Amino acid sequence: MPAEILDGNAIANQVRTRIREEVAGLTAMGCPVPGLATVLVGDNPASHVYVKSKQKACQEVGIQSFGYTLPASTSQGELEQLVEELNQNPLVNGILVQLPLPSGMDEEQVLNRIRIEKDVDGFHPLNLGRLAQKGRDPLFIPCTPAGVMYLLDKTIPKLEGVNAVVLGRSNIVGMPVALLLVRANATVTICHSRTQDLPGVVRRADVLVAAVGKAEMVRGDWVKPGAVVIDVGVNRVEDNTRPRGYRLVGDVAFDEVKEVAGAITPVPGGVGPMTLSMLLMNTVRAARLSYKPKN
Ligand code: NAP
C-alpha cells in the first residue's frame, strides 16, 4: 500500500491559523504587536527568497516584520552592532540573521550576540546546550527540527522506544532533531559521512529523518516497510522541462520510497512550510515571554 503523504503545506497552514488567533488574543490583552527582525547580508539569491517569504508569512499572521538588508561589504563589527541595536529594541521580539553569511564573516560570533530571549532561530549555544541537557529546557527550539517533530507528532501517537535514524549531524538540523527524538524517548542512531553500511543502518529505522543535502540518496530498498520518512533535504536537480531549468528534490527518492514507507513528506511541500510556521510560533512565544502586564 502506498505511503500516506504528509502534507506540510496543509499542516503548516493550520498552525498559522492558530498563530493568527494567538496574536489577535495577545494584542487584545494589551501586548504590543509581536515583531521579527530579519537581517540579510549580501546577494545570495536563495537567501533573498527565504527572507521575503518569512516577511510575507509574518504579515499574514499579524506579526510586524523589520527587514534589514546589508551589502556584502558589511563588516563583522557593523553586523554585530546592528544585532546589538536589535537586542535593545523593545519592538523586536525575535532576531533572525539569515544564514549563510558571506564568506569571511564569523557566523558563530554573530549568533552568540543575539540575546537568548530573542533567539527565535534557536541557534544560540545556550538554547542548543539546554536542548542537550536532561532536565533543562531551551527557550526556543530550532525551527526545522521543531517542524520535523510537529509532523512526527501528527503521524505517530508515541515515539517512545521506536528506532529512529537521523541522517546528518549539522548544528541546525541533524543534531537538534536527534536530541529532540531522544527527549521523546526514541532510540536514536545518528548517521554522517563516515557511517559504514548506511543502507543497512537505515533499514532498521521505524522513523527516518533525512538531512544530508544529497539529491535522492535514500533509495526504496533502504527503507523498512511501514517506516515514517521525513525528508528535510532541498536539492536542485537539472530539469530542462522546467522554465527555471531545475526542480527541487529531497534527500529521499520519493517515488521509490513512497511504495515502501508508511508515511512520507514530499519535497517541496513537506518540512519547508513547517519550518516557517515554527519561526512564527517562536516569535509569538518570544513576545508572550517578554510581555509584562501593567497589573
Ligand atoms: P549540512 O550542514 O551540509 O550537513 C549535512 C550532513 O549530512 C552532515 O552531517 C554530513 O556528514 C552528512 N552527510 C553528507 N553526505 C553524506 C553521505 N553521503 N552519507 C551520510 N551522511 C552524509 O546540511 P544541513 O544544513 O543540515 O542541511 C541538510 C539538508 O536539509 C540540505 O538539503 C538543506 O538544504 C536542507 N534544509 C532544509 C530546511 C527546510 O526548512 N526544509 C532547513 C534547513 C536545511 P558530516 O557531518 O560527516 O560531514
Coordinates of C-alpha atoms and ligand atoms in Angstrom, one line a residue:
M1 CA 0.0 0.0 0.0
P2 CA 1.5 3.4 -0.9
A3 CA 2.5 5.7 1.9
E4 CA 0.4 8.4 3.5
I5 CA 1.7 11.7 2.1
L6 CA 2.3 14.1 4.9
D7 CA 1.0 17.4 3.6
G8 CA 3.3 20.0 5.2
N9 CA 1.5 22.9 3.5
A10 CA -1.8 21.9 5.0
I11 CA -0.4 21.3 8.5
A12 CA 1.6 24.5 8.4
N13 CA -1.5 26.5 7.4
Q14 CA -3.4 25.1 10.3
V15 CA -0.6 26.2 12.6
R16 CA -0.6 29.6 11.1
T17 CA -4.3 30.0 11.6
R18 CA -3.8 29.2 15.3
I19 CA -0.9 31.7 15.4
R20 CA -3.0 34.5 13.9
E21 CA -5.6 33.9 16.6
E22 CA -3.0 33.9 19.3
V23 CA -1.5 37.2 18.0
A24 CA -5.0 38.7 18.0
G25 CA -5.6 37.5 21.5
L26 CA -2.3 38.8 22.8
T27 CA -2.7 42.2 21.3
A28 CA -6.3 42.4 22.6
M29 CA -4.9 41.8 26.1
G30 CA -2.6 44.8 25.6
C31 CA 0.6 43.0 24.5
P32 CA 2.5 45.0 21.8
V33 CA 2.3 43.6 18.3
P34 CA 5.0 40.8 18.1
G35 CA 8.0 41.9 16.0
L36 CA 10.5 39.9 14.0
A37 CA 13.7 41.5 12.6
T38 CA 15.2 39.7 9.6
V39 CA 18.9 40.5 8.8
L40 CA 20.1 39.7 5.4
V41 CA 23.7 40.3 4.4
G42 CA 24.9 40.0 0.7
D43 CA 23.4 38.8 -2.5
N44 CA 22.7 35.1 -2.1
P45 CA 19.5 34.7 -4.3
A46 CA 18.1 31.8 -2.2
S47 CA 18.5 33.8 1.0
H48 CA 16.6 36.8 -0.5
V49 CA 13.7 34.4 -1.4
Y50 CA 13.7 32.9 2.1
V51 CA 13.7 36.2 3.8
K52 CA 10.9 37.6 1.6
S53 CA 8.8 34.5 2.4
K54 CA 9.4 35.0 6.1
Q55 CA 8.3 38.6 5.9
K56 CA 5.2 37.7 4.0
A57 CA 4.3 35.0 6.4
C58 CA 4.7 37.5 9.3
Q59 CA 2.4 39.9 7.7
E60 CA -0.3 37.2 7.2
V61 CA -0.4 36.3 10.9
G62 CA -0.2 39.9 12.2
I63 CA 3.5 39.9 13.2
Q64 CA 5.3 43.1 12.4
S65 CA 8.5 42.4 10.4
F66 CA 11.5 44.7 10.3
G67 CA 13.7 43.9 7.4
Y68 CA 17.4 44.8 7.3
T69 CA 19.3 44.2 4.0
L70 CA 23.0 44.9 4.2
P71 CA 25.6 44.8 1.4
A72 CA 28.1 42.0 1.2
S73 CA 30.8 44.6 2.1
T74 CA 29.3 45.0 5.6
S75 CA 32.0 44.4 8.3
Q76 CA 31.7 41.9 11.1
G77 CA 31.6 44.9 13.5
E78 CA 28.8 46.7 11.7
L79 CA 26.7 43.5 11.7
E80 CA 27.3 42.9 15.4
Q81 CA 26.4 46.5 16.1
L82 CA 23.1 46.0 14.3
V83 CA 22.4 42.9 16.3
E84 CA 23.2 44.8 19.5
E85 CA 20.7 47.6 18.5
L86 CA 18.0 45.0 17.8
N87 CA 18.7 43.3 21.1
Q88 CA 17.9 46.7 22.7
N89 CA 14.8 47.5 20.5
P90 CA 11.6 46.7 22.5
L91 CA 9.5 46.4 19.3
V92 CA 11.7 43.5 18.2
N93 CA 10.9 40.2 19.9
G94 CA 12.8 37.9 17.6
I95 CA 16.0 38.4 15.6
L96 CA 16.7 36.2 12.6
V97 CA 20.1 36.5 10.9
Q98 CA 19.8 34.7 7.6
L99 CA 22.5 32.1 7.0
P100 CA 24.8 31.6 5.4
L101 CA 26.6 34.9 5.9
P102 CA 29.1 36.0 3.3
S103 CA 32.4 34.1 3.5
G104 CA 34.9 35.7 5.9
M105 CA 32.2 36.5 8.4
D106 CA 32.2 34.7 11.7
E107 CA 28.7 33.3 12.0
E108 CA 29.1 31.8 15.4
Q109 CA 30.2 35.2 16.8
V110 CA 27.2 36.9 15.3
L111 CA 24.7 34.2 16.6
N112 CA 26.3 34.4 20.0
R113 CA 25.5 38.1 20.1
I114 CA 21.7 37.6 19.8
R115 CA 20.0 37.8 23.2
I116 CA 18.8 34.4 24.2
E117 CA 15.3 35.8 24.7
K118 CA 15.2 36.9 21.1
D119 CA 16.9 33.8 19.6
V120 CA 13.8 32.6 17.7
D121 CA 16.0 30.6 15.3
G122 CA 17.1 28.6 18.4
F123 CA 20.8 28.6 17.3
H124 CA 22.3 30.3 20.3
P125 CA 24.7 27.9 22.1
L126 CA 22.7 28.3 25.3
N127 CA 19.5 27.2 23.6
L128 CA 21.2 24.3 21.8
G129 CA 23.1 23.4 25.0
R130 CA 20.0 23.3 27.1
L131 CA 18.4 21.0 24.4
A132 CA 21.2 18.5 25.0
Q133 CA 20.9 18.5 28.8
K134 CA 18.5 16.3 30.8
G135 CA 16.0 18.3 32.9
R136 CA 16.8 21.6 31.1
D137 CA 14.6 23.3 28.5
P138 CA 15.7 25.7 25.8
L139 CA 13.7 28.9 25.4
F140 CA 13.4 28.2 21.7
I141 CA 13.7 25.0 19.6
P142 CA 15.4 25.5 16.2
C143 CA 12.6 25.8 13.6
T144 CA 13.3 23.0 11.1
P145 CA 13.8 20.4 13.9
A146 CA 10.6 21.7 15.6
G147 CA 8.8 21.3 12.3
V148 CA 10.0 17.7 11.9
M149 CA 8.8 16.9 15.4
Y150 CA 5.5 18.5 14.8
L151 CA 5.0 16.3 11.7
L152 CA 6.0 13.2 13.6
D153 CA 3.7 14.1 16.4
K154 CA 0.8 14.3 13.9
T155 CA 1.8 10.9 12.4
I156 CA 3.0 8.6 15.3
P157 CA 1.0 8.5 18.5
K158 CA 4.1 7.6 20.6
L159 CA 7.8 7.8 19.8
E160 CA 8.8 6.1 23.0
G161 CA 11.0 3.1 22.2
V162 CA 10.9 3.4 18.4
N163 CA 14.1 3.1 16.4
A164 CA 14.8 6.4 14.9
V165 CA 17.6 7.1 12.4
V166 CA 18.8 10.6 11.6
L167 CA 20.9 11.1 8.5
G168 CA 23.1 14.2 9.1
R169 CA 24.5 15.8 12.2
S170 CA 24.5 19.5 11.4
N171 CA 24.0 22.1 14.2
I172 CA 20.9 23.4 12.5
V173 CA 19.1 20.2 11.6
G174 CA 20.5 16.7 12.2
M175 CA 21.9 17.2 15.7
P176 CA 18.9 19.1 17.2
V177 CA 16.5 16.6 15.6
A178 CA 18.4 13.7 17.2
L179 CA 18.3 15.5 20.6
L180 CA 14.6 16.1 20.3
L181 CA 14.0 12.4 19.4
V182 CA 16.0 11.3 22.4
R183 CA 13.9 13.7 24.5
A184 CA 10.8 11.9 23.1
N185 CA 12.3 8.6 24.3
A186 CA 13.1 7.2 20.9
T187 CA 16.3 5.1 20.4
V188 CA 18.3 7.2 18.1
T189 CA 21.1 6.5 15.7
I190 CA 22.9 9.4 14.1
C191 CA 24.5 8.8 10.7
H192 CA 27.0 11.0 8.8
S193 CA 29.5 10.9 6.0
R194 CA 31.7 8.4 7.8
T195 CA 28.9 5.9 8.7
Q196 CA 29.5 2.4 7.5
D197 CA 26.8 0.5 5.7
L198 CA 24.3 3.3 5.6
P199 CA 21.6 1.4 3.8
G200 CA 21.8 -1.4 6.5
V201 CA 21.5 1.2 9.3
V202 CA 18.6 3.0 7.6
R203 CA 16.8 -0.3 7.1
R204 CA 16.4 -0.6 10.9
A205 CA 14.6 2.7 11.2
D206 CA 10.9 2.9 12.2
V207 CA 11.4 6.6 11.8
L208 CA 13.8 8.1 9.4
V209 CA 14.8 11.8 9.2
A210 CA 17.0 12.6 6.2
A211 CA 19.0 15.8 6.3
V212 CA 22.1 15.3 4.2
G213 CA 21.7 17.6 1.2
K214 CA 22.3 14.8 -1.3
A215 CA 19.6 14.5 -4.0
E216 CA 17.5 11.3 -3.7
M217 CA 20.2 9.4 -1.8
V218 CA 17.8 7.3 0.2
R219 CA 16.5 4.6 -2.1
G220 CA 13.4 2.4 -1.9
D221 CA 15.3 -0.7 -0.8
W222 CA 16.9 1.2 2.1
V223 CA 13.6 1.7 3.9
K224 CA 11.8 -0.7 6.3
P225 CA 8.2 -1.3 5.2
G226 CA 5.9 1.0 7.1
A227 CA 8.6 3.4 8.3
V228 CA 7.8 7.1 8.7
V229 CA 10.1 9.1 6.5
I230 CA 10.7 12.8 7.0
D231 CA 12.7 14.3 4.2
V232 CA 14.4 17.6 5.2
G233 CA 16.7 17.8 2.1
V234 CA 16.2 20.5 -0.5
N235 CA 18.3 19.9 -3.6
R236 CA 18.3 21.4 -7.1
V237 CA 18.5 18.9 -10.0
E238 CA 18.8 19.9 -13.6
D239 CA 15.4 19.7 -15.4
N240 CA 15.2 21.3 -18.8
T241 CA 11.4 20.7 -18.9
R242 CA 11.0 23.4 -16.2
P243 CA 11.1 27.1 -17.0
R244 CA 13.9 27.6 -14.4
G245 CA 15.9 24.7 -15.7
Y246 CA 15.8 22.8 -12.4
R247 CA 13.4 21.2 -10.0
L248 CA 13.7 20.6 -6.2
V249 CA 14.0 17.2 -4.8
G250 CA 14.7 15.8 -1.3
D251 CA 17.3 13.5 0.1
V252 CA 14.9 10.7 -0.4
A253 CA 13.9 9.1 -3.8
F254 CA 10.3 9.9 -3.2
D255 CA 8.7 7.7 -6.0
E256 CA 10.5 4.6 -4.8
V257 CA 10.2 5.2 -1.1
K258 CA 6.5 6.0 -1.1
E259 CA 5.9 2.5 -2.3
V260 CA 7.5 1.1 0.9
A261 CA 7.1 3.6 3.7
G262 CA 4.1 4.0 5.9
A263 CA 4.2 7.8 5.6
I264 CA 6.5 10.3 3.8
T265 CA 6.9 14.0 3.4
P266 CA 7.1 15.4 -0.1
V267 CA 9.7 17.9 -1.3
P268 CA 8.7 20.6 -1.8
G269 CA 5.6 20.9 0.5
G270 CA 6.8 18.9 3.5
V271 CA 9.2 20.2 6.1
G272 CA 9.8 23.6 4.4
P273 CA 6.5 25.2 5.2
M274 CA 6.6 23.8 8.7
T275 CA 10.0 25.5 9.3
L276 CA 8.4 28.8 8.6
S277 CA 5.4 28.2 10.8
M278 CA 7.7 27.2 13.7
L279 CA 9.6 30.5 13.2
L280 CA 6.3 32.4 13.6
M281 CA 5.4 30.3 16.6
N282 CA 8.8 31.1 18.3
T283 CA 8.3 34.8 17.6
V284 CA 4.9 34.8 19.3
R285 CA 6.4 32.9 22.2
A286 CA 9.2 35.5 22.5
A287 CA 6.5 38.2 22.6
R288 CA 4.5 36.4 25.2
L289 CA 7.5 35.8 27.4
S290 CA 8.6 39.4 27.2
Y291 CA 5.1 40.8 27.9
K292 CA 4.7 42.2 31.4
P293 CA 1.1 43.2 32.0
K294 CA 0.8 46.5 34.0
N295 CA -1.2 45.0 36.8
Ligands
NAP1 P1 25.0 20.2 6.2 O1 25.3 21.2 7.3 O2 25.7 20.2 4.9 O3 25.0 18.7 6.9 C1 24.9 17.6 6.1 C2 25.1 16.4 7.0 O4 24.9 15.2 6.2 C3 26.5 16.3 7.6 O5 26.3 15.8 8.9 C4 27.2 15.3 6.8 O6 28.1 14.5 7.5 C5 26.0 14.4 6.3 N1 26.3 13.7 5.0 C6 26.8 14.3 3.9 N2 26.9 13.4 2.9 C7 26.6 12.2 3.5 C8 26.6 10.9 3.0 N3 26.9 10.6 1.7 N4 26.2 9.9 3.8 C9 25.9 10.2 5.1 N5 25.8 11.4 5.6 C10 26.2 12.4 4.8 O7 23.4 20.3 5.8 P2 22.2 20.9 6.6 O8 22.3 22.3 6.8 O9 21.9 20.0 7.8 O10 21.0 20.6 5.6 C11 20.7 19.3 5.1 C12 19.6 19.4 4.0 O11 18.5 20.0 4.6 C13 20.0 20.3 2.8 O12 19.5 19.8 1.7 C14 19.3 21.6 3.2 O13 19.0 22.4 2.0 C15 18.1 21.1 3.8 N6 17.4 22.1 4.8 C16 16.1 22.2 4.6 C17 15.4 23.0 5.5 C18 13.9 23.2 5.4 O14 13.4 24.0 6.0 N7 13.3 22.3 4.6 C19 16.1 23.7 6.5 C20 17.5 23.5 6.6 C21 18.1 22.7 5.7 P3 29.4 15.0 8.2 O15 29.0 15.7 9.4 O16 30.3 13.8 8.4 O17 30.0 16.0 7.2

